[in-house]
Amino acid sequence: MITNVNDILHLFDEIDKMLCVKTDMYLIGGGAMMFNADKTLTKDLDMVVYDKDDFLRLEDTFIKLGFEAKSPTDEYQRFNLSNILIREDGYRVDLFHEKECRKLRLSERIMERSTTRYSGERLSVHSISPHDIIVFKSITDRVGDFDDCMSMIDEMKIDWNIVLDEIEHQVDEGEDVWITWFCDRLTTMSEKYDAYIPILNRITKLSDAFLEKWEQEMIDKLPEDER
């Protein structure tokens, strides 16, 4: 369990000393929330690397720093988790290449909205914005994701237009079906916490449109006498 930002910065120092080329890394989960003061501790650091060579280089660096690669658990099976790296002193890193949860990408706009939290000689680490954390956590079902989202919604002025824009962008760049996941998660969040989510009507309409289109495509594939 990581209980303070200094522990995270210490790990970054270790990585920076091992690297031989400039590398950028993005915090997308609890670690990012700790830098935003939205969370006091996290069990793991979710990190995304945009460049494949950077990912392979970092993966090798973690191993050299004493981390052991672990196979994803059932909880993570539907994620496109690139690697889980654990060290005996309590550090756990979930390292992704470009995507998390199969289709959610580290888009250029997400990177532009991020805040640089660490600048070493070679390693630079950026935390994604609260808006984008909500996007990522709105499609997962890990324990605590609802609570994390509500913490940010309660504590910060969320620009829901940014959240909606990124959701639509992720769906356009990935697969249409993901809109149904967003709709389900945001609806559950709204009902569980009695929370007002101003983009929910728009997300619901997009989800309904997808389901109607999908249903019609299934009907069109049936033989004439079965329609």
Coordinates of C-alpha atoms in Angstrom, one line a residue:
M1 CA 0.0 0.0 0.0
I2 CA 1.3 3.4 -0.9
T3 CA 0.4 6.0 1.7
N4 CA 2.1 9.3 0.5
V5 CA 3.3 11.1 -2.6
N6 CA 6.9 10.9 -1.4
D7 CA 6.9 7.1 -1.7
I8 CA 5.8 7.6 -5.4
L9 CA 8.5 10.2 -6.0
H10 CA 11.1 7.9 -4.5
L11 CA 10.1 5.1 -7.0
F12 CA 10.4 7.6 -9.8
D13 CA 13.9 8.5 -8.6
E14 CA 14.9 4.8 -8.8
I15 CA 13.5 4.5 -12.3
D16 CA 15.2 7.7 -13.5
K17 CA 18.6 6.5 -12.4
M18 CA 18.2 3.3 -14.4
L19 CA 17.0 4.8 -17.6
C20 CA 19.4 5.7 -20.5
V21 CA 17.0 7.6 -22.7
K22 CA 14.2 10.2 -22.2
T23 CA 10.9 8.5 -21.3
D24 CA 7.4 9.7 -20.5
M25 CA 4.9 7.9 -18.3
Y26 CA 1.3 8.8 -17.3
L27 CA -0.4 8.1 -14.0
I28 CA -4.1 7.3 -14.6
G29 CA -5.6 6.0 -11.3
G30 CA -5.0 6.3 -7.6
G31 CA -1.5 7.7 -8.0
A32 CA -2.8 10.5 -10.1
M33 CA -5.6 11.2 -7.5
M34 CA -2.9 11.3 -4.7
F35 CA -1.1 14.1 -6.6
N36 CA -4.5 15.9 -7.0
A37 CA -5.1 15.4 -3.2
D38 CA -8.3 13.4 -4.0
K39 CA -7.0 10.2 -2.4
T40 CA -4.7 9.6 0.6
L41 CA -3.5 6.1 -0.4
T42 CA -3.5 3.6 -3.2
K43 CA -2.7 -0.1 -3.5
D44 CA -1.2 0.3 -6.9
L45 CA 0.1 2.7 -9.5
D46 CA -1.6 2.5 -12.8
M47 CA 0.8 3.8 -15.4
V48 CA 0.4 4.1 -19.2
V49 CA 3.2 4.5 -21.7
Y50 CA 2.3 5.8 -25.2
D51 CA 5.4 4.5 -27.0
K52 CA 6.0 0.8 -27.3
D53 CA 9.8 1.0 -27.0
D54 CA 9.3 3.1 -23.8
F55 CA 7.0 0.4 -22.5
L56 CA 9.5 -2.4 -23.1
R57 CA 12.3 -0.3 -21.6
L58 CA 10.3 0.5 -18.5
E59 CA 9.2 -3.1 -18.1
D60 CA 12.8 -4.2 -18.2
T61 CA 13.8 -1.4 -15.7
F62 CA 11.2 -2.5 -13.2
I63 CA 12.5 -6.1 -13.3
K64 CA 16.0 -4.8 -12.7
L65 CA 14.7 -2.8 -9.7
G66 CA 13.5 -6.0 -8.1
F67 CA 9.9 -6.1 -9.3
E68 CA 8.4 -9.5 -10.2
A69 CA 5.9 -9.8 -13.1
K70 CA 2.6 -11.4 -12.1
S71 CA -0.2 -12.8 -14.3
P72 CA -3.5 -10.7 -14.2
T73 CA -6.1 -11.9 -11.7
D74 CA -9.7 -12.7 -12.7
E75 CA -10.6 -9.1 -11.7
Y76 CA -8.4 -7.9 -14.5
Q77 CA -9.1 -10.5 -17.2
R78 CA -11.2 -8.3 -19.4
F79 CA -8.6 -5.5 -19.2
N80 CA -5.8 -5.3 -21.8
L81 CA -3.4 -5.2 -18.9
S82 CA 0.1 -5.3 -20.2
N83 CA 1.9 -6.3 -17.0
I84 CA 1.5 -6.4 -13.2
L85 CA 4.8 -5.7 -11.4
I86 CA 5.1 -6.3 -7.7
R87 CA 8.0 -5.7 -5.3
E88 CA 8.3 -7.1 -1.8
D89 CA 8.5 -3.7 -0.2
G90 CA 4.9 -3.0 -1.1
Y91 CA 5.1 -1.3 -4.4
R92 CA 2.7 -2.6 -7.1
V93 CA 2.7 -1.2 -10.7
D94 CA 0.0 -1.9 -13.3
L95 CA 1.9 -1.0 -16.5
F96 CA 0.0 -0.5 -19.8
H97 CA 1.0 0.2 -23.3
E98 CA -1.2 2.9 -24.8
K99 CA -4.5 1.4 -23.7
E100 CA -6.3 0.4 -20.5
C101 CA -9.4 -1.7 -20.4
R102 CA -8.9 -2.9 -24.0
K103 CA -10.2 0.2 -25.8
L104 CA -9.6 3.3 -23.7
R105 CA -6.6 5.0 -25.2
L106 CA -4.1 7.5 -23.9
S107 CA -5.3 10.1 -26.4
E108 CA -3.4 13.2 -27.4
R109 CA -6.0 15.3 -25.7
I110 CA -5.6 13.4 -22.4
M111 CA -1.9 13.9 -22.6
E112 CA -2.4 17.6 -23.3
R113 CA -4.6 18.0 -20.2
S114 CA -2.1 16.1 -17.9
T115 CA 0.1 17.8 -15.3
T116 CA 3.8 17.0 -15.0
R117 CA 4.5 15.7 -11.5
Y118 CA 8.1 14.5 -11.9
S119 CA 11.0 15.6 -14.1
G120 CA 14.2 13.7 -13.7
E121 CA 17.2 13.5 -15.9
R122 CA 15.5 11.1 -18.2
L123 CA 12.1 10.2 -16.7
S124 CA 9.1 12.5 -16.9
V125 CA 5.8 11.5 -15.2
H126 CA 2.5 13.2 -15.8
S127 CA -0.9 12.7 -14.0
I128 CA -4.0 12.8 -16.1
S129 CA -6.7 15.3 -15.2
P130 CA -9.6 14.5 -12.9
H131 CA -12.0 14.6 -15.9
D132 CA -10.0 11.9 -17.6
I133 CA -9.7 9.8 -14.5
I134 CA -13.5 9.8 -14.4
V135 CA -13.6 8.6 -18.0
F136 CA -11.3 5.7 -17.2
K137 CA -13.0 4.8 -14.0
S138 CA -16.4 5.0 -15.6
I139 CA -15.8 1.9 -17.6
T140 CA -14.1 -0.3 -15.0
D141 CA -15.7 -2.3 -12.2
R142 CA -12.9 -2.6 -9.7
V143 CA -13.7 -2.1 -6.0
G144 CA -13.6 1.5 -5.1
D145 CA -13.9 3.1 -8.5
F146 CA -17.3 4.5 -7.8
D147 CA -16.0 6.0 -4.5
D148 CA -13.0 7.5 -6.3
C149 CA -15.3 9.1 -9.0
M150 CA -17.6 10.6 -6.4
S151 CA -14.7 11.9 -4.4
M152 CA -13.6 13.9 -7.4
I153 CA -17.1 15.0 -8.3
D154 CA -17.7 16.2 -4.7
E155 CA -14.3 18.0 -4.2
M156 CA -13.7 19.5 -7.7
K157 CA -15.6 21.5 -10.2
I158 CA -15.9 18.9 -13.0
D159 CA -16.4 20.2 -16.5
W160 CA -18.7 17.6 -17.8
N161 CA -18.4 18.8 -21.4
I162 CA -14.8 17.6 -21.2
V163 CA -15.8 14.2 -19.8
L164 CA -18.5 13.8 -22.5
D165 CA -16.2 14.9 -25.3
E166 CA -13.5 12.3 -24.3
I167 CA -16.1 9.5 -23.9
E168 CA -17.4 10.2 -27.4
H169 CA -13.8 10.4 -28.7
Q170 CA -12.9 7.1 -27.1
V171 CA -16.0 5.4 -28.5
D172 CA -15.3 6.8 -32.0
E173 CA -11.7 5.6 -31.9
G174 CA -12.5 2.2 -30.3
E175 CA -15.8 0.4 -30.6
D176 CA -19.4 1.6 -30.5
V177 CA -20.3 -1.0 -27.9
W178 CA -18.3 0.8 -25.2
I179 CA -21.0 3.5 -25.0
T180 CA -23.2 0.9 -23.3
W181 CA -20.5 0.3 -20.7
F182 CA -20.3 4.0 -20.0
C183 CA -24.1 4.3 -19.8
D184 CA -24.4 1.4 -17.4
R185 CA -21.6 2.6 -15.1
L186 CA -22.8 6.2 -15.0
T187 CA -26.4 5.2 -14.4
T188 CA -25.4 2.9 -11.5
M189 CA -23.2 5.7 -10.1
S190 CA -26.1 8.2 -10.3
E191 CA -28.5 5.8 -8.6
K192 CA -26.1 4.5 -6.0
Y193 CA -25.0 7.9 -4.8
D194 CA -28.1 9.9 -5.8
A195 CA -25.7 12.0 -7.9
Y196 CA -26.5 14.4 -10.6
I197 CA -24.5 13.6 -13.7
P198 CA -25.5 16.2 -16.3
I199 CA -24.2 14.2 -19.3
L200 CA -26.2 11.1 -18.4
N201 CA -29.1 11.8 -20.7
R202 CA -26.8 12.3 -23.7
I203 CA -24.9 9.1 -22.9
T204 CA -28.2 7.2 -22.5
K205 CA -29.4 8.5 -25.9
L206 CA -26.1 7.4 -27.5
S207 CA -26.4 4.0 -25.9
D208 CA -30.0 3.5 -27.0
A209 CA -29.1 4.5 -30.5
F210 CA -26.3 1.9 -30.6
L211 CA -28.6 -0.8 -29.2
E212 CA -31.3 0.0 -31.8
K213 CA -28.7 -0.1 -34.6
W214 CA -27.2 -3.4 -33.3
E215 CA -30.7 -5.0 -33.0
Q216 CA -31.5 -3.9 -36.6
E217 CA -28.3 -5.4 -37.8
M218 CA -29.1 -8.7 -36.1
I219 CA -32.5 -8.7 -37.7
D220 CA -31.1 -8.0 -41.1
K221 CA -28.8 -11.0 -40.8
L222 CA -31.8 -13.4 -40.3
P223 CA -33.4 -15.3 -43.2
E224 CA -36.4 -13.5 -44.7
D225 CA -38.9 -16.0 -43.1
E226 CA -37.5 -15.5 -39.6
R227 CA -37.7 -11.7 -39.5

